[in-house]
Short mmCIF file of C-alpha atoms in Angstrom, two decimals:
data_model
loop_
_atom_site.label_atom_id
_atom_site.label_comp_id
_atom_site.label_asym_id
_atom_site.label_seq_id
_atom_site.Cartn_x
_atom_site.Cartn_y
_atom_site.Cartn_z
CA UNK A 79 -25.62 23.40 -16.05
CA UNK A 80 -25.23 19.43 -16.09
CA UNK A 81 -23.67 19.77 -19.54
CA UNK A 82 -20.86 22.58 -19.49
CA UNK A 83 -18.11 20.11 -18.89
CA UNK A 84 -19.50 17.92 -21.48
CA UNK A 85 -18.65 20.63 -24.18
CA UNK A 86 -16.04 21.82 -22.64
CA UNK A 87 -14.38 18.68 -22.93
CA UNK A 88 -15.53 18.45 -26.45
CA UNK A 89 -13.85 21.56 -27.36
CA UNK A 90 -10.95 20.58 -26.07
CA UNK A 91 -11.12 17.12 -28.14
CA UNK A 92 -11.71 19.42 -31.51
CA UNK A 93 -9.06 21.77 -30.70
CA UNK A 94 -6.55 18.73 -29.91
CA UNK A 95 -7.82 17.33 -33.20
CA UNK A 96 -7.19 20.25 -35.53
CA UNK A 97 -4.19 21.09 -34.62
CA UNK A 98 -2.60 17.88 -34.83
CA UNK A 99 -4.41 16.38 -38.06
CA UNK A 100 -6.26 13.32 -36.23
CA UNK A 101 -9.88 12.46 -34.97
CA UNK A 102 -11.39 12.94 -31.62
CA UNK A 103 -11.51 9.26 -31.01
CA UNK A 104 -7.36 9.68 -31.25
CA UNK A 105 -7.41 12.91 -29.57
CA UNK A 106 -8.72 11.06 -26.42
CA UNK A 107 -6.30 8.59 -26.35
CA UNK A 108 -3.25 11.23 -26.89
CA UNK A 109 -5.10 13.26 -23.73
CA UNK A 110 -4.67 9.85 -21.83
CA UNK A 111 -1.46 9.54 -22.21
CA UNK A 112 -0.44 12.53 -21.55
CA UNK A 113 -2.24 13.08 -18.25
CA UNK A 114 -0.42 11.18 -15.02
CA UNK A 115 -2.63 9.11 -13.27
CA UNK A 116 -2.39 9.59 -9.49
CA UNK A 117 -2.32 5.89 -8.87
CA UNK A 118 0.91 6.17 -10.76
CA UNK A 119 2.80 8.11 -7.67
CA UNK A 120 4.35 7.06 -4.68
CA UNK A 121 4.00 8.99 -1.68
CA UNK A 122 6.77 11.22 -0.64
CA UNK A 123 9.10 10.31 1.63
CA UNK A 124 11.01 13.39 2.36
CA UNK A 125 10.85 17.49 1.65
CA UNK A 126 12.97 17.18 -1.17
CA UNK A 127 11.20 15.34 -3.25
CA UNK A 128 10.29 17.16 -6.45
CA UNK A 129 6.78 18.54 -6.40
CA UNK A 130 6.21 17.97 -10.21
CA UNK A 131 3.53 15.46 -9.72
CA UNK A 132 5.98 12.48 -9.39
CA UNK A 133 5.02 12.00 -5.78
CA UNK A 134 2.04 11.95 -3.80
CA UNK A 135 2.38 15.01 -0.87
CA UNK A 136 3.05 13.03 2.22
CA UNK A 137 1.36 15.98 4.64
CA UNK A 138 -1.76 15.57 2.11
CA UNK A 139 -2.18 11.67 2.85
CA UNK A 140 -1.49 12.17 6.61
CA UNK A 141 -4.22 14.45 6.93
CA UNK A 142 -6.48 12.16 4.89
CA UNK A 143 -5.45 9.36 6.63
CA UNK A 144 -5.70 10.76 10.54
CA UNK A 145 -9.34 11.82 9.12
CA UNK A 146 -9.61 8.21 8.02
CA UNK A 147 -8.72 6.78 11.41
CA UNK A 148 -10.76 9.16 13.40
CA UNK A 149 -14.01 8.46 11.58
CA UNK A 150 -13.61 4.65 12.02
CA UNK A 151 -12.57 4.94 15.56
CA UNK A 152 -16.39 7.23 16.18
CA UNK A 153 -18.19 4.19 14.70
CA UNK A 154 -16.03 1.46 16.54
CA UNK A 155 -17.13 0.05 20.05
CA UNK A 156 -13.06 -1.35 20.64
CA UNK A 157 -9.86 -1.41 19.90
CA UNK A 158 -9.76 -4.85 17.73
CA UNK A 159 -13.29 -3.24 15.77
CA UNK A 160 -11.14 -0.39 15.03
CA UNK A 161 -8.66 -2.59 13.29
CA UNK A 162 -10.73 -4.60 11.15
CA UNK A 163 -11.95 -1.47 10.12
CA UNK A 164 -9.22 -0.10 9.46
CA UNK A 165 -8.22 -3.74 7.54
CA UNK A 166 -11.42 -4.06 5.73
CA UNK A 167 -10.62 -0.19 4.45
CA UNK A 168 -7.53 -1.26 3.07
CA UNK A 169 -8.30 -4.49 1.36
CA UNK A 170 -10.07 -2.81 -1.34
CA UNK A 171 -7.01 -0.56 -1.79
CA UNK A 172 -4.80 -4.02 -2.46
CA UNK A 173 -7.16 -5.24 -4.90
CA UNK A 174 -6.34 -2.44 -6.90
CA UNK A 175 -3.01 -1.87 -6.18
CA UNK A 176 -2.31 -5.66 -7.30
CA UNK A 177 -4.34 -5.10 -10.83
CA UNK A 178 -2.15 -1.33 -10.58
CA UNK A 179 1.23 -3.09 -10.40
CA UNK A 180 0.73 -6.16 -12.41
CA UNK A 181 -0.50 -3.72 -15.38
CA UNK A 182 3.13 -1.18 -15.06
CA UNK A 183 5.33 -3.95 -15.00
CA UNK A 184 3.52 -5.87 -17.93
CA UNK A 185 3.22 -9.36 -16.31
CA UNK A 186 1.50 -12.04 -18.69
CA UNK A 187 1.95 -14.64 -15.52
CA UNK A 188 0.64 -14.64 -11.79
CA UNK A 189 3.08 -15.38 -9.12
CA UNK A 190 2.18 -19.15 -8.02
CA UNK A 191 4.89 -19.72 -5.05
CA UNK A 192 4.73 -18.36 -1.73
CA UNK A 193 7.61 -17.04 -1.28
CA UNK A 194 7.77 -15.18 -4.64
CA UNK A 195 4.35 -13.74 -3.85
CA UNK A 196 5.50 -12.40 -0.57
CA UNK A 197 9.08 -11.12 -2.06
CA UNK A 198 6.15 -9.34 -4.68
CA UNK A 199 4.64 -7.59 -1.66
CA UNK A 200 7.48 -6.56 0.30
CA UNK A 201 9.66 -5.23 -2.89
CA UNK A 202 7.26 -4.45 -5.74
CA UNK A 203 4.29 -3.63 -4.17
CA UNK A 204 6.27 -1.72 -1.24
CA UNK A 205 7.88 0.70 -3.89
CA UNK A 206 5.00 1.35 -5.99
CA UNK A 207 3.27 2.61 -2.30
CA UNK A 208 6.06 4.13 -0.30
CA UNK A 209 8.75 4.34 -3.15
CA UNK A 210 11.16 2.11 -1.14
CA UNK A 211 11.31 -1.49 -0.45
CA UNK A 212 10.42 -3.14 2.74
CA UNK A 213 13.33 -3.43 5.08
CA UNK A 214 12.96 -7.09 5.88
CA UNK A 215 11.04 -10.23 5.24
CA UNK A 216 11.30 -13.21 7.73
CA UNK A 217 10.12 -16.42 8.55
CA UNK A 218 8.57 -16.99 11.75
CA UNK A 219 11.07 -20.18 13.61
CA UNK A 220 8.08 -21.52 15.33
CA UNK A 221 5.36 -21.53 12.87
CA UNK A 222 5.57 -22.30 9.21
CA UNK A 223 2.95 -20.78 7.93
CA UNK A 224 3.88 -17.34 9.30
CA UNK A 225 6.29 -14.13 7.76
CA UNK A 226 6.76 -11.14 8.88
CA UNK A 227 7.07 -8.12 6.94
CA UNK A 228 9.42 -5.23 8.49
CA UNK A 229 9.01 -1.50 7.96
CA UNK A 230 10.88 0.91 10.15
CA UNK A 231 9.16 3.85 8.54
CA UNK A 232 5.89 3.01 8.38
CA UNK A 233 4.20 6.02 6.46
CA UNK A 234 0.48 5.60 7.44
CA UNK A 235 1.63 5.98 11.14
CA UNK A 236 3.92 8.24 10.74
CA UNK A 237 2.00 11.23 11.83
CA UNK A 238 -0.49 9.36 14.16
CA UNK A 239 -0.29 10.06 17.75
CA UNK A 240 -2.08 6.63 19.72
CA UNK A 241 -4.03 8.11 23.00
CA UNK A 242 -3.29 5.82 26.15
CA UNK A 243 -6.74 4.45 26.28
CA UNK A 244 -5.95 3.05 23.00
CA UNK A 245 -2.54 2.09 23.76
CA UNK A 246 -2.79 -1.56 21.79
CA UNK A 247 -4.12 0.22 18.88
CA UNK A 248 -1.54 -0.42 15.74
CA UNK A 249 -1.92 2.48 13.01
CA UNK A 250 -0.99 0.60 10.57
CA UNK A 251 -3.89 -1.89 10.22
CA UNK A 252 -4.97 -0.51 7.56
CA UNK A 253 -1.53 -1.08 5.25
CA UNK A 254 -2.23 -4.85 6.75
CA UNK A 255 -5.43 -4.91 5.02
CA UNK A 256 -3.71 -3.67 1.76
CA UNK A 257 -1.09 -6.52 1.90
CA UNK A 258 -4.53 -9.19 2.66
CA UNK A 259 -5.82 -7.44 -0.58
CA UNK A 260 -3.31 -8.04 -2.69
CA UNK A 261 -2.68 -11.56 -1.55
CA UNK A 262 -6.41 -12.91 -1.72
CA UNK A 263 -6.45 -10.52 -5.26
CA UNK A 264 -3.85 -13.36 -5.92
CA UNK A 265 -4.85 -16.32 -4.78
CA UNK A 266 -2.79 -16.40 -1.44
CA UNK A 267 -5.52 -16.15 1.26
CA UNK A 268 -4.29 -14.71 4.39
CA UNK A 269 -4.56 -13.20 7.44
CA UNK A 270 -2.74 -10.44 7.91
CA UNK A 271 -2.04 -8.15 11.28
CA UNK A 272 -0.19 -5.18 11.78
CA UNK A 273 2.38 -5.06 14.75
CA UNK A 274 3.91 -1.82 16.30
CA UNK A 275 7.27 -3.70 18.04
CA UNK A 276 10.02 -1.17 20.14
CA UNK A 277 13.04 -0.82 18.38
CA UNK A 278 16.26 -2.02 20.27
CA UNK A 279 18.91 0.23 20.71
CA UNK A 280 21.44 0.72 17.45
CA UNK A 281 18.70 -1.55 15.30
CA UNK A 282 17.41 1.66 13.60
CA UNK A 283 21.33 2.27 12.97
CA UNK A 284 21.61 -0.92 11.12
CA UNK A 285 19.23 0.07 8.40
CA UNK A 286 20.29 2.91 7.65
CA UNK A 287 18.64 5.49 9.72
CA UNK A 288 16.04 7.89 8.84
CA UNK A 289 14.99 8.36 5.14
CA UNK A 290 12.79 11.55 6.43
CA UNK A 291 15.13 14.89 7.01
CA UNK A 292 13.41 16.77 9.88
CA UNK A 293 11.49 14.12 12.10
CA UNK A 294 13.17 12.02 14.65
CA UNK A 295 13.97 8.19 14.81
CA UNK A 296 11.06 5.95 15.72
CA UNK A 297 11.10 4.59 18.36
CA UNK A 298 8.64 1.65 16.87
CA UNK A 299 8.55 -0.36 14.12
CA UNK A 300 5.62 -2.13 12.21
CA UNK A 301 5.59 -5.52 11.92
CA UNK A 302 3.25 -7.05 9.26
CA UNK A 303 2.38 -10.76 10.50
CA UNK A 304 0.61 -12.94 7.35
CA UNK A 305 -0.40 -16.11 8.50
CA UNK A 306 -1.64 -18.39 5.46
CA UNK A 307 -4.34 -20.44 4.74
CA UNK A 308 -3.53 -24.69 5.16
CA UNK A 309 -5.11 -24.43 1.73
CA UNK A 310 -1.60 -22.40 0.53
CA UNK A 311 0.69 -24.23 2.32
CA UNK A 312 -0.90 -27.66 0.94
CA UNK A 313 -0.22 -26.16 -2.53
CA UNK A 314 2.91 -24.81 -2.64
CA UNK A 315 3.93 -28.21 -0.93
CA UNK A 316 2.84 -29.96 -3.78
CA UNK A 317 4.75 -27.46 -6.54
CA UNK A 318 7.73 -28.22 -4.54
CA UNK A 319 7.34 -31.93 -5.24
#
């Protein structure tokens, strides 16, 4: 019935509470704290990871995720609808995740400069997903409002083969939508699109080669694009000042 896991759980709060000589009201709280949330665990990154619960399983989330992208791409009638799809999954995801990281690292204050919001995303928020930090952040030369964030490993594409009649199709849109969540979450609207760009020969090299024993070098890598708002740019002009 409805209410077997109702007293099951309460027999597990009177247990807790007689043996350690405190009320159920405290013997929730210890059970909280005890238990390890899964929004507390980076995904894996390689097969020797520990499998105590201190990662997500990276095989798990590529299923889920291929699943993901297939049930979009039934529903979408192109390639750019498939995106935003993919984007507008996300962006609910980095809402979260920005409430998620603030609350571990104990911040009292918001981030109110651009470019310590976007060092946020590509270090803080990047390990709290992946476990690693982005590889690079840049500046776009010809337009100011534009950065790029680099991943040579992106993990939501990492086990998603593109068909040729999808061939412009990035994978990653829907990490892009994460990074608009977390932005607009906040206060740094933005629109953000995920780029699959070829990897020049002895590039991959550079950084350090790849983190994941068993698969071979990608031949792509993802590059986030967030374009701000004039509303942004006007504001963290006027800190500067």
């Amino acid at each position: 019935s409805m209410l077997e896991p109702t007293r099951y759980r309460n027999s597990q709060l009177a247990t807790l509470a007689s043996h350690h000589s405190f009320s159920p009201k405290q013997a929730i709280c210890a059970m909280s704290r005890s238990s390890s949330s899964i929004l507390d665990r980076p995904l894996g990154r390689s097969a020797g990871r520990s499998p105590d619960g201190s990662v997500v399983s990276l095989s798990a989330f590529a299923y889920v995720y291929s699943e993901l992208v297939q049930y979009h791409q039934g529903r979408a009638a192109s390639i750019s609808e498939l995106e935003r799809r993919l984007e507008s999954a996300g962006y609910g995801v980095g809402l979260k995740v920005l409430e998620m990281t603030a609350y571990r690292a104990k911040e009292t204050k918001r981030e109110t400069r651009l470019m310590s919001i976007l060092h946020f995303v590509s270090a803080s928020v990047w390990k709290a997903l992946f476990g690693k930090a982005a590889d690079s952040l840049e500046r776009s030369i010809d337009h100011t409002d534009e950065f790029m964030i680099i991943d040579y490993e992106p993990l939501a594409s990492t086990f998603v083969s593109v068909p040729p009649d999808l061939g412009q199709l990035s994978a990653d849109a829907y990490v892009s939508g994460i990074i608009a969540g977390v932005l607009d979450g906040a206060g740094f609207s933005a629109r953000v699109t995920a780029h699959s760009v070829t990897v020049e020969e002895g590039e991959y090299t550079k950084q350090g080669g790849n983190s994941m024993p068993g698969l071979p070098p990608r031949k792509d890598k993802a590059v986030f694009l967030v374009k701000f708002s004039p509303e942004v740019l006007s504001r963290d002009a006027a800190l500067e000042r």
